[in-house]
PDB file of C-alpha atoms and ligand atoms in Angstrom:
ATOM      1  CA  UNK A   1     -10.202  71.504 -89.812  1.00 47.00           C
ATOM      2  CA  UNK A   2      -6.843  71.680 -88.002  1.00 51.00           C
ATOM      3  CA  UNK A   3      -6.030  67.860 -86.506  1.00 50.00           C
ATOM      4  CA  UNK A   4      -6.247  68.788 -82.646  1.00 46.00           C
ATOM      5  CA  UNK A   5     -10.158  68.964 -83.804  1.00 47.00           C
ATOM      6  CA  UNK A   6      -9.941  65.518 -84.757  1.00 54.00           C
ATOM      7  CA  UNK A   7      -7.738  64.111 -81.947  1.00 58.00           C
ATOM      8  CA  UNK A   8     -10.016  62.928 -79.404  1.00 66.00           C
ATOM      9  CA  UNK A   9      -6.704  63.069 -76.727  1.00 82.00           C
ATOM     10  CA  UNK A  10      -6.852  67.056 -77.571  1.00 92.00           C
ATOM     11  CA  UNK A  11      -9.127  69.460 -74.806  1.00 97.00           C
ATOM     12  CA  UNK A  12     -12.372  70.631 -76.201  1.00 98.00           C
ATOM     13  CA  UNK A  13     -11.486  73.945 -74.765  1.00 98.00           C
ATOM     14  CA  UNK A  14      -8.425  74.517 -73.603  1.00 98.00           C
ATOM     15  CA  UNK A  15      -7.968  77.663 -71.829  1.00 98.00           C
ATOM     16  CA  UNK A  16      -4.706  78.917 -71.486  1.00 97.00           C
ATOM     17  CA  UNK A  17      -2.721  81.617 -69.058  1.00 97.00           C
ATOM     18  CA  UNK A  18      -5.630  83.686 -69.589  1.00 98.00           C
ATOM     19  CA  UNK A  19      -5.528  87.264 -67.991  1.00 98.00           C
ATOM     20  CA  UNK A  20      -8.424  89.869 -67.334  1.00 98.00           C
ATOM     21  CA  UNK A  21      -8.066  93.126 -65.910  1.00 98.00           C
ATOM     22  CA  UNK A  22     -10.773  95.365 -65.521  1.00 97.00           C
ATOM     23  CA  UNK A  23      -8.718  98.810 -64.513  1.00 96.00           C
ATOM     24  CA  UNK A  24      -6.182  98.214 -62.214  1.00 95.00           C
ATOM     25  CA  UNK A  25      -8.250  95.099 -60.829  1.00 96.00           C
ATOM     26  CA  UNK A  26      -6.864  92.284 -62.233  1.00 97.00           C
ATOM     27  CA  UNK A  27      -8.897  89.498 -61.700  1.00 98.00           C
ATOM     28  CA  UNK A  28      -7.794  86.884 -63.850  1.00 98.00           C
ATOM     29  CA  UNK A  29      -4.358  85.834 -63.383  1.00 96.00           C
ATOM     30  CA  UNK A  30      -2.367  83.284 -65.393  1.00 94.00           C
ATOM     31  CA  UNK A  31      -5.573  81.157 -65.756  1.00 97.00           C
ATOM     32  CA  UNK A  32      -5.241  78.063 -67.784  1.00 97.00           C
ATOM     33  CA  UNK A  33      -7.526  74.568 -67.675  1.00 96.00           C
ATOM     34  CA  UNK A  34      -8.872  72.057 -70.073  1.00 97.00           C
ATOM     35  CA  UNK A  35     -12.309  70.689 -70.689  1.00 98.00           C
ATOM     36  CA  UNK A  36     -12.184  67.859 -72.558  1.00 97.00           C
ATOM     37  CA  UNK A  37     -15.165  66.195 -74.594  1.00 97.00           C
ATOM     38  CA  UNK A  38     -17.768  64.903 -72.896  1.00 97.00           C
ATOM     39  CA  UNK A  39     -16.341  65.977 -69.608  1.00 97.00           C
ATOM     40  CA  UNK A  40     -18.073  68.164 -66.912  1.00 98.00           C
ATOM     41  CA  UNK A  41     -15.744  70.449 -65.385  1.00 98.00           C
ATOM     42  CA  UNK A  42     -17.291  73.017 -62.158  1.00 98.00           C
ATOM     43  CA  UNK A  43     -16.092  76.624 -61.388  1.00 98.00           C
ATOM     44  CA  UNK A  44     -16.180  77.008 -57.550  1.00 97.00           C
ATOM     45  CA  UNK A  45     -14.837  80.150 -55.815  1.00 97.00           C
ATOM     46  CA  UNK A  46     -16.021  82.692 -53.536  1.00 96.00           C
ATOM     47  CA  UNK A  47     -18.189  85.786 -54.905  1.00 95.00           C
ATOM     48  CA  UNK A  48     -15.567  87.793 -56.968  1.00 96.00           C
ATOM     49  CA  UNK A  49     -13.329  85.382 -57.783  1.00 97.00           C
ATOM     50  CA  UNK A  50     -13.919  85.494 -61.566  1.00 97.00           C
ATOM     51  CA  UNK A  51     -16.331  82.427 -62.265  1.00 98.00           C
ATOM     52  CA  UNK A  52     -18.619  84.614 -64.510  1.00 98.00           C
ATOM     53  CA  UNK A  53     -15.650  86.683 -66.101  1.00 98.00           C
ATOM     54  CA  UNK A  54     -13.848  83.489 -67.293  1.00 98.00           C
ATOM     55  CA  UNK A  55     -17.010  82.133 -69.099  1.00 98.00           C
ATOM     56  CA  UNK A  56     -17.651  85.725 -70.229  1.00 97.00           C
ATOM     57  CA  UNK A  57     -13.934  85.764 -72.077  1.00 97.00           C
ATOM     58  CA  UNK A  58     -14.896  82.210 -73.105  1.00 98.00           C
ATOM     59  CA  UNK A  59     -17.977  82.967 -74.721  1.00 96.00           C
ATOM     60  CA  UNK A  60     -16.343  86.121 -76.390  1.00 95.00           C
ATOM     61  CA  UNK A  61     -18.315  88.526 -74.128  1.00 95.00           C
ATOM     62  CA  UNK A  62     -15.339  89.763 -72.695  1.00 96.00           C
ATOM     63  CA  UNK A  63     -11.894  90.090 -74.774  1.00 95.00           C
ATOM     64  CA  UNK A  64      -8.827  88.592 -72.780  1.00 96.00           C
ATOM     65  CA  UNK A  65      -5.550  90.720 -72.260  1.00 97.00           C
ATOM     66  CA  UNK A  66      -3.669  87.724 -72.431  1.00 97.00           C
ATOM     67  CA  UNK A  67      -3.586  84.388 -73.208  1.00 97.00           C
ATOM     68  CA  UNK A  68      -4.949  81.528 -75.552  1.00 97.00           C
ATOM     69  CA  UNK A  69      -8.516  80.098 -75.755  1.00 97.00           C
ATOM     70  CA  UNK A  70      -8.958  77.168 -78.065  1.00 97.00           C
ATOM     71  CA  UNK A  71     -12.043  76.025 -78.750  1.00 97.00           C
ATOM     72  CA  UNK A  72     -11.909  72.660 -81.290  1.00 95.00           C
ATOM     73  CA  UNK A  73      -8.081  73.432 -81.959  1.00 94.00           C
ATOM     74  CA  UNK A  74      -8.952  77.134 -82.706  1.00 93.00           C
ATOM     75  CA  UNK A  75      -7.991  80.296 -81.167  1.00 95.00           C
ATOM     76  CA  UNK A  76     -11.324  81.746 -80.771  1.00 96.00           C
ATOM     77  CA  UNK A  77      -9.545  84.736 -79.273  1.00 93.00           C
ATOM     78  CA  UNK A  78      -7.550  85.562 -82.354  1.00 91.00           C
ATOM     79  CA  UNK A  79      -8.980  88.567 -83.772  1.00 87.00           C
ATOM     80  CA  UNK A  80      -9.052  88.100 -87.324  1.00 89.00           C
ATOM     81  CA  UNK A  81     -11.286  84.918 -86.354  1.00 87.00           C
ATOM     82  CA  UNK A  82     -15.241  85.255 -86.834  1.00 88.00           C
ATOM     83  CA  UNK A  83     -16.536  85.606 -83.368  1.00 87.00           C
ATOM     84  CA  UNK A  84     -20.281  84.371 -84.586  1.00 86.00           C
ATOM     85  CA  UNK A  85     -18.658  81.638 -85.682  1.00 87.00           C
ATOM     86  CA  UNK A  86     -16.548  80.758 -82.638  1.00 89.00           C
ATOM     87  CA  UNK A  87     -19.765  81.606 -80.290  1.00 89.00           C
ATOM     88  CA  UNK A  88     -22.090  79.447 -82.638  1.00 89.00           C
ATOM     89  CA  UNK A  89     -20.146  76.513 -81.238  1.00 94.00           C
ATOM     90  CA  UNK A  90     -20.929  77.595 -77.459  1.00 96.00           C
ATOM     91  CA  UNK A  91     -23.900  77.563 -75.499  1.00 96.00           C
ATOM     92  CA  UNK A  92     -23.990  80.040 -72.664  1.00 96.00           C
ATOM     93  CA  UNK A  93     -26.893  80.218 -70.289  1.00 96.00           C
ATOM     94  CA  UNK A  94     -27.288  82.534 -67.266  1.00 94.00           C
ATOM     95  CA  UNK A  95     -28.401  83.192 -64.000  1.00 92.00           C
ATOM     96  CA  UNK A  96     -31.692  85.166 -65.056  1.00 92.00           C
ATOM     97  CA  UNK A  97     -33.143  82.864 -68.011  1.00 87.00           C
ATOM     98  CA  UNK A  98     -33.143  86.343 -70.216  1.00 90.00           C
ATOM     99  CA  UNK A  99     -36.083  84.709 -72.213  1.00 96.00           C
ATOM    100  CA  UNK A 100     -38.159  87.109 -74.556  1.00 96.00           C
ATOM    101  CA  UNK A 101     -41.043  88.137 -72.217  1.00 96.00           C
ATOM    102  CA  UNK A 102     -43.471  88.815 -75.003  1.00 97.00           C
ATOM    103  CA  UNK A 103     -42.395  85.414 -77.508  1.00 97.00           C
ATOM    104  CA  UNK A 104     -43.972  82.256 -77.596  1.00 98.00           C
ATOM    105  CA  UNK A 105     -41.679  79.829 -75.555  1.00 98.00           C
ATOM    106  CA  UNK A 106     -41.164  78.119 -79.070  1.00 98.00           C
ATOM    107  CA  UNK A 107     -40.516  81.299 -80.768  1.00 97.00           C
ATOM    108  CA  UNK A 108     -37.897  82.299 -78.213  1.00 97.00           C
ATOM    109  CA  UNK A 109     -36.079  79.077 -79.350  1.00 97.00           C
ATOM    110  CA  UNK A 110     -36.256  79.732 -83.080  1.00 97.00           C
ATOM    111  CA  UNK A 111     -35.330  82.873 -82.835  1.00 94.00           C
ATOM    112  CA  UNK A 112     -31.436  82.593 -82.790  1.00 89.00           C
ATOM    113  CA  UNK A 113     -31.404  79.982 -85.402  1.00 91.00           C
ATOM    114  CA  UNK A 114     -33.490  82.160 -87.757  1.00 92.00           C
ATOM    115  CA  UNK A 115     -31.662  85.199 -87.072  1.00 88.00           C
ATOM    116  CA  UNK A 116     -27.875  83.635 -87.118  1.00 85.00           C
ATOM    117  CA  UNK A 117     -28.217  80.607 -88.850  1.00 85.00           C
ATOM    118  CA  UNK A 118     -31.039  81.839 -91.919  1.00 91.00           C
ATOM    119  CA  UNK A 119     -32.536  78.567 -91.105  1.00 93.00           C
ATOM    120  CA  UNK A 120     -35.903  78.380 -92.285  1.00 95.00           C
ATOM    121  CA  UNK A 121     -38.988  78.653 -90.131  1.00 95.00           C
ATOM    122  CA  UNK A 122     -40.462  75.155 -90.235  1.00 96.00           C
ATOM    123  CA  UNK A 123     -36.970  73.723 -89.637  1.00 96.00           C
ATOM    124  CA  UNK A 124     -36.189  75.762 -86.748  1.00 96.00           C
ATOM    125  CA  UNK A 125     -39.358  74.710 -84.847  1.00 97.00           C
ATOM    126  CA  UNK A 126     -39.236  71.186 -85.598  1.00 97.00           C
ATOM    127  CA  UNK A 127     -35.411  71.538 -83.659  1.00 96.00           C
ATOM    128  CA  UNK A 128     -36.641  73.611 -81.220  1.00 97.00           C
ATOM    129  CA  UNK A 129     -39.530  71.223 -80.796  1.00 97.00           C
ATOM    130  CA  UNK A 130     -36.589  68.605 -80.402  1.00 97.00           C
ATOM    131  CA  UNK A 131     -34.658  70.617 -77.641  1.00 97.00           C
ATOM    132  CA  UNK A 132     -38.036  71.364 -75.814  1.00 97.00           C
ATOM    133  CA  UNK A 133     -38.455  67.355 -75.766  1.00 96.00           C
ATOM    134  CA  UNK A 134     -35.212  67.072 -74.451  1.00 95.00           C
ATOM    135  CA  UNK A 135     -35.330  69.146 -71.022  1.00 96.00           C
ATOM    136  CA  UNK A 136     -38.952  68.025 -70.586  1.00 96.00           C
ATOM    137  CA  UNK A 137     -41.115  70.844 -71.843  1.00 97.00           C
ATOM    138  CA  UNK A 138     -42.662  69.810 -75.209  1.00 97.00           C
ATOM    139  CA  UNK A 139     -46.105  70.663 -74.163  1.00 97.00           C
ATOM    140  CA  UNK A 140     -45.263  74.278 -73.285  1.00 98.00           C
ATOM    141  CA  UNK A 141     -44.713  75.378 -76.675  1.00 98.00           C
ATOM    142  CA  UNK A 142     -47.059  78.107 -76.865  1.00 98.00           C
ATOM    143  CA  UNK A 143     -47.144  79.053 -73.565  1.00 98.00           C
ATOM    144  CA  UNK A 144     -45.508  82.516 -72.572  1.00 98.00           C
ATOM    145  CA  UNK A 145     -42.164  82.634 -70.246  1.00 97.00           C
ATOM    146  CA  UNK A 146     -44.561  84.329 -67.492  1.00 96.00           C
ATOM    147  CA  UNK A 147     -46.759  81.201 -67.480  1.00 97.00           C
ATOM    148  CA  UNK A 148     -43.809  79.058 -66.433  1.00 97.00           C
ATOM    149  CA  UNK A 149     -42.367  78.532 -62.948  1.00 96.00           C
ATOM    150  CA  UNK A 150     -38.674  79.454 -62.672  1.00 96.00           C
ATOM    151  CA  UNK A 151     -37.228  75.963 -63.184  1.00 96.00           C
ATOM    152  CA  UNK A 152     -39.139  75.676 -66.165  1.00 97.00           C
ATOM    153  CA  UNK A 153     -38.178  78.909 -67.583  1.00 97.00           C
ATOM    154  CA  UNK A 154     -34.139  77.883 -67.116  1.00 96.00           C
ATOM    155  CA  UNK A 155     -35.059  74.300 -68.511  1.00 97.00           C
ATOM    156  CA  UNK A 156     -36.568  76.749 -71.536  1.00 97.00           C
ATOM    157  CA  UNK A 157     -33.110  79.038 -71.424  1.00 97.00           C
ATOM    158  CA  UNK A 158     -31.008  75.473 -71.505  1.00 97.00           C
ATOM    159  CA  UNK A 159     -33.099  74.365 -74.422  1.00 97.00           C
ATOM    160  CA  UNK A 160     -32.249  77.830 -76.523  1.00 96.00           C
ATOM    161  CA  UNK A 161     -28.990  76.468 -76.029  1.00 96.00           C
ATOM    162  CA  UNK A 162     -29.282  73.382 -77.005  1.00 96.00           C
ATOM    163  CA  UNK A 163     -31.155  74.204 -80.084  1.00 95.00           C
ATOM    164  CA  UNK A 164     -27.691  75.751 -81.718  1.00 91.00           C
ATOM    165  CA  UNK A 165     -26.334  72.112 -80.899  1.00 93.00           C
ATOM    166  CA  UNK A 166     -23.150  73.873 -79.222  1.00 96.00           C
ATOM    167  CA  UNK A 167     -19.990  71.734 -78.511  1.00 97.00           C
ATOM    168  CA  UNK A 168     -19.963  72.963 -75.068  1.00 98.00           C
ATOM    169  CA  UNK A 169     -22.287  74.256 -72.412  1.00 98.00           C
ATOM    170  CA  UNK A 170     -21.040  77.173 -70.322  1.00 98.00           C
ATOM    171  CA  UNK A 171     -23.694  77.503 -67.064  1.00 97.00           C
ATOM    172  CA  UNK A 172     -23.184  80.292 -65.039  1.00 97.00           C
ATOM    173  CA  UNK A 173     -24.749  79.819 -61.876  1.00 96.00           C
ATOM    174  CA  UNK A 174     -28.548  78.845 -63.484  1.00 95.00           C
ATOM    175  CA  UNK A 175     -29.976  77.485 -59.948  1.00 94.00           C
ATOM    176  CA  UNK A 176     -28.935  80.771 -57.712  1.00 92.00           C
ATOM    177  CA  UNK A 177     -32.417  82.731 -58.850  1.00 90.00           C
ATOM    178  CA  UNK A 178     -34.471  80.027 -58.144  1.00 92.00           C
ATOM    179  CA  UNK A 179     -36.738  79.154 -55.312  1.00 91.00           C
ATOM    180  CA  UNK A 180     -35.185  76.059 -53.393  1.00 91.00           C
ATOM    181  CA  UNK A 181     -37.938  73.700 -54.373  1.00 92.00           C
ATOM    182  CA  UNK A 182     -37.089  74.655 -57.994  1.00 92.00           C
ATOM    183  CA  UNK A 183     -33.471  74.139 -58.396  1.00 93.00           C
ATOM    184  CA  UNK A 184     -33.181  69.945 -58.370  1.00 93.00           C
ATOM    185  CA  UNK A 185     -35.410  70.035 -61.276  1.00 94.00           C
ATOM    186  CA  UNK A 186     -32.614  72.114 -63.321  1.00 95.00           C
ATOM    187  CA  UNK A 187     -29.738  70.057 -61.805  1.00 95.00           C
ATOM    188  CA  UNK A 188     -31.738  66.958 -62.876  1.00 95.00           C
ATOM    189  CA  UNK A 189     -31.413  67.892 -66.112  1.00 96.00           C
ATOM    190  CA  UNK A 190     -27.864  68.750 -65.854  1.00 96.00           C
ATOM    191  CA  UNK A 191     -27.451  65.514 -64.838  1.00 96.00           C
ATOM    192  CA  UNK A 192     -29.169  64.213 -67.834  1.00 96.00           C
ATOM    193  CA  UNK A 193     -27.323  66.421 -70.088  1.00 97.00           C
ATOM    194  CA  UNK A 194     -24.401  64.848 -68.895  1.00 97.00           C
ATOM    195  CA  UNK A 195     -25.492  61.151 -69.252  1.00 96.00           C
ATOM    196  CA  UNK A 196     -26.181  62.225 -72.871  1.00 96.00           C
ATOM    197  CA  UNK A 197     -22.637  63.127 -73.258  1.00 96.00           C
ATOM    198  CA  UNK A 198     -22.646  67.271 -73.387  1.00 97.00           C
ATOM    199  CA  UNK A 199     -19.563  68.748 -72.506  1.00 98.00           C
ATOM    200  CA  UNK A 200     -20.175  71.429 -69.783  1.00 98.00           C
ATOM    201  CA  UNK A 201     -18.148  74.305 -67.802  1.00 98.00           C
ATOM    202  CA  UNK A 202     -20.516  75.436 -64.818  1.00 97.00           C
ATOM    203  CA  UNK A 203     -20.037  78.045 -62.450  1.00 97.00           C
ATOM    204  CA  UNK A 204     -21.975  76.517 -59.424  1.00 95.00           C
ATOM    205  CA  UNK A 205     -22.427  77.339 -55.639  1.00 91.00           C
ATOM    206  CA  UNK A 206     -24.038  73.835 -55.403  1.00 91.00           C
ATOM    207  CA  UNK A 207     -21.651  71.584 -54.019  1.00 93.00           C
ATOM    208  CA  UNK A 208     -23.757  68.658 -53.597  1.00 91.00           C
ATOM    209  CA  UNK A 209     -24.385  68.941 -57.569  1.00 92.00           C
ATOM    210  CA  UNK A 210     -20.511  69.134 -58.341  1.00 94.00           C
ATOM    211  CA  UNK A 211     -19.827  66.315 -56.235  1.00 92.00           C
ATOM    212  CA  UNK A 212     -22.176  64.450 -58.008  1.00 90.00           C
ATOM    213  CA  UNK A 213     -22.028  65.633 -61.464  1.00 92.00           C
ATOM    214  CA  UNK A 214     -18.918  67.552 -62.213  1.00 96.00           C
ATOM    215  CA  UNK A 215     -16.031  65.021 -63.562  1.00 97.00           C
ATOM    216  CA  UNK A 216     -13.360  67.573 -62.241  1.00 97.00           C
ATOM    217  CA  UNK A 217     -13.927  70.630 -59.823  1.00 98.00           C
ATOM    218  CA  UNK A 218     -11.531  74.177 -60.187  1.00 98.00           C
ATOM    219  CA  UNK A 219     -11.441  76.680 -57.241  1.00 98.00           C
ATOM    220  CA  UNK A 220     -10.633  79.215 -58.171  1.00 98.00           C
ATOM    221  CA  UNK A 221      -8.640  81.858 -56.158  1.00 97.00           C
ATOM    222  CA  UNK A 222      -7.183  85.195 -56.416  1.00 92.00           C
ATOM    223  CA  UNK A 223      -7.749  85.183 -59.759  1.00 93.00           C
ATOM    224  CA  UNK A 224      -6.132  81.728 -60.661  1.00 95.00           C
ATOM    225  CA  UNK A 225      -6.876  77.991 -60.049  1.00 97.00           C
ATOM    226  CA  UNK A 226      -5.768  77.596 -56.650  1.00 97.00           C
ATOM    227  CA  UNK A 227      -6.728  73.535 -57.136  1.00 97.00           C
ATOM    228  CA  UNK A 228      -8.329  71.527 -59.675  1.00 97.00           C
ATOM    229  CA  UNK A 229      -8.606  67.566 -59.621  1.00 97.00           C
ATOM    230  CA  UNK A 230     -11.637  64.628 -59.291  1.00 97.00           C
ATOM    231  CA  UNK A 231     -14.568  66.142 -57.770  1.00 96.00           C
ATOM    232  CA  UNK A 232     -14.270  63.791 -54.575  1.00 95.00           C
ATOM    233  CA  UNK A 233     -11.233  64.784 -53.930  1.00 97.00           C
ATOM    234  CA  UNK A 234     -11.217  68.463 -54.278  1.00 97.00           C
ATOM    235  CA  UNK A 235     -14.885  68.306 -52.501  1.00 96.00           C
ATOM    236  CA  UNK A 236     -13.580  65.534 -50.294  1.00 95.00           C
ATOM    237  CA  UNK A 237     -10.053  65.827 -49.559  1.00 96.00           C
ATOM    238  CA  UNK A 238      -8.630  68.829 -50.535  1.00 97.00           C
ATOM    239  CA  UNK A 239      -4.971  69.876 -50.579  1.00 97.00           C
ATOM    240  CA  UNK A 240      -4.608  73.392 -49.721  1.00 97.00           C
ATOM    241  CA  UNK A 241      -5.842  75.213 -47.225  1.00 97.00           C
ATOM    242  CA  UNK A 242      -7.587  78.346 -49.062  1.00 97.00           C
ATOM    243  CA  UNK A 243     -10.073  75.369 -50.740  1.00 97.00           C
ATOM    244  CA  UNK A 244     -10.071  73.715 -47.244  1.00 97.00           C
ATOM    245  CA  UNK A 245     -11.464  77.419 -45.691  1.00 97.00           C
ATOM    246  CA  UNK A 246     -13.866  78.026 -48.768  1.00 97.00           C
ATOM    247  CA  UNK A 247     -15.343  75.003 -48.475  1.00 96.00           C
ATOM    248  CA  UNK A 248     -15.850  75.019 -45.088  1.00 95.00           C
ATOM    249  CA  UNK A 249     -17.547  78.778 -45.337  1.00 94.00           C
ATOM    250  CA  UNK A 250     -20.165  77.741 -47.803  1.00 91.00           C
ATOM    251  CA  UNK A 251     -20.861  74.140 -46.594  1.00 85.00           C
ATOM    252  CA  UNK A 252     -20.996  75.561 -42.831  1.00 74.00           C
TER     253      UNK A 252
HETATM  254  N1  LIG B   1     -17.527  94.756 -66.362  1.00 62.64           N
HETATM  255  C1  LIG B   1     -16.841  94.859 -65.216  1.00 62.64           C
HETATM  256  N2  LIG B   1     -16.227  95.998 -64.866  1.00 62.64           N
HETATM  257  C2  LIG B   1     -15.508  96.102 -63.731  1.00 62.64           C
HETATM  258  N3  LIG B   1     -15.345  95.102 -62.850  1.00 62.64           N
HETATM  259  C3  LIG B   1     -15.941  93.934 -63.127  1.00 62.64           C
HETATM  260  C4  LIG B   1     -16.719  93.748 -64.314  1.00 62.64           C
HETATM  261  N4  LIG B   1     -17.170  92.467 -64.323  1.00 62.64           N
HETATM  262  C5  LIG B   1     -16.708  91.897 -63.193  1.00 62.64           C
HETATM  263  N5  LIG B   1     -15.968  92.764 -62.487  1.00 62.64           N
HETATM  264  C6  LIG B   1     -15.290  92.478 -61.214  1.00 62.64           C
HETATM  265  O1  LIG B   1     -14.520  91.322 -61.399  1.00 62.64           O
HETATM  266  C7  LIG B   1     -14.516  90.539 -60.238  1.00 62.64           C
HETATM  267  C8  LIG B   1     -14.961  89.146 -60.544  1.00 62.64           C
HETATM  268  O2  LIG B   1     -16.322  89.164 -60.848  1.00 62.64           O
HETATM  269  P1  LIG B   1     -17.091  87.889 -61.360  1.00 62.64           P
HETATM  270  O3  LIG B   1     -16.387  87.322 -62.520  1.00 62.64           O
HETATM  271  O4  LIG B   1     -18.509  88.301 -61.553  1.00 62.64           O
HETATM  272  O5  LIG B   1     -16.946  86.899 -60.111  1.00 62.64           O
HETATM  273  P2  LIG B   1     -17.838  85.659 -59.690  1.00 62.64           P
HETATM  274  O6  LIG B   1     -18.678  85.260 -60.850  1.00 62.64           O
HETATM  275  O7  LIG B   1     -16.863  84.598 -59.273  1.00 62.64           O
HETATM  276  O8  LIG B   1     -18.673  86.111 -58.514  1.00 62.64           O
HETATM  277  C9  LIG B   1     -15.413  91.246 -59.228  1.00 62.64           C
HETATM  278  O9  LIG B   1     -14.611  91.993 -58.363  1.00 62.64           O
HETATM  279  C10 LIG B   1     -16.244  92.146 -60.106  1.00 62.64           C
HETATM  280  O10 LIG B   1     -16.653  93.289 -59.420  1.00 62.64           O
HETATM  281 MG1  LIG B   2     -20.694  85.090 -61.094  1.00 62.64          MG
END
């Protein structure tokens, strides 16, 4: 294990001039930030800015055109690296919970560590058992995705991630196809997920949430990040004035 995986001074991730072009449409530009253990870091940005794309070229979804991402003092990017390997390590969850429709909520849990990780059957469920505990749903086990509201079904999604124990959460906007009266029981958990120490990187339009959760907040803006400091202050008091006029569009 190179040292920078050791050195808890080094950025879990650590993202670094990163650029993404699809065609002529370049929309990341020179991005570079740093999530460091433990810490909670929130994408905000207008629709099209790149939130999704940058978590996609994290989680090896997307390949960069440029740049460095270093993931525990690895390149994941490098091509001669294992991408499994790298995306073992990272737990992405989505908008839509993308849950297996016709599974067993337990057996959509197992199902990556069975597949990816050979690990065997009883094993997997008594984890997945564990990660169901851990976003509140133990007792829905057997039950089918349809059988769960929304919020449930994203605590379920959450839990899939958690069940690979990743060393960071990427969240791409998991409260924005939920009903209103559904989405503080997912950012409750966030919350929690937090207090137990999980690293995250979330793409949010809740600004209440970052405010409250996020250690640092990133705005990102034509395809770069325009400002990035304490949640307060970015939130609160920010500096420049494209942050000042997105925040004031979405807060109204
Ligand atoms: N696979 C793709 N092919 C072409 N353009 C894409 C693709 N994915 C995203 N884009 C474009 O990249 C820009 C950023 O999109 P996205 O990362 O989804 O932004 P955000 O998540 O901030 O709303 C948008 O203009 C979008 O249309
Ligand atoms: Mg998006």
């Amino acid at each position: 294990m190179p040292d920078a995986a050791r050195d808890d001074a080094a950025p879990l991730l650590s993202v670094q001039a990163v650029r993404k072009a699809f065609g002529a449409h370049v929309v990341l530009d020179d991005v570079s930030l740093d999530v460091h253990r433990h810490q909670v870091v929130a994408l905000i940005g207008a629709s099209g800015s790149g939130k999704s794309t940058l978590l996609r070229c994290i989680d090896l979804l997307e390949d960069v055109d440029d740049g460095v991402i270093e993931l525990e003092g690895r390149d994941i990017t490098d091509p001669r690296l294992d991408a499994d390997a790298a995306r073992a390590r990272i737990g992405m969850v989505f908008q839509s919970y993308n849950l297996f429709p016709h599974r067993r909520v337990l057996d959509n849990l197992t199902l990556a560590p069975r597949l990816v990780r050979r690990t065997p059957r009883a094993e997997a469920e008594e984890r997945a058992r564990t990660a169901l505990d851990r976003v509140g749903l133990a007792r829905k086990a057997d039950a089918f995705p349809d059988q769960l509201s929304g919020g449930e079904q994203q605590r379920v999604a959450i839990a899939r991630a958690l069940v690979m124990e990743p060393a960071i959460l990427l969240l791409d906007e998991v409260t924005s196809a939920l009903d209103p009266e559904l989405v503080g029981e997912v950012l409750e958990l966030l919350a929690d997920l937090k207090r137990s120490g999980m690293t995250m990187l979330l793409a949010t339009h809740e600004m209440g949430f970052a405010r409250e959760v996020a250690d640092e907040v990133c705005f990102l803006h034509a395809g770069q990040v325009h400002e990035r400091g304490p949640a307060h202050q970015v939130l609160g008091d920010p500096r420049r004035e494209r942050t000042r006029e997105f925040l004031r569009r979405v807060t109204g």
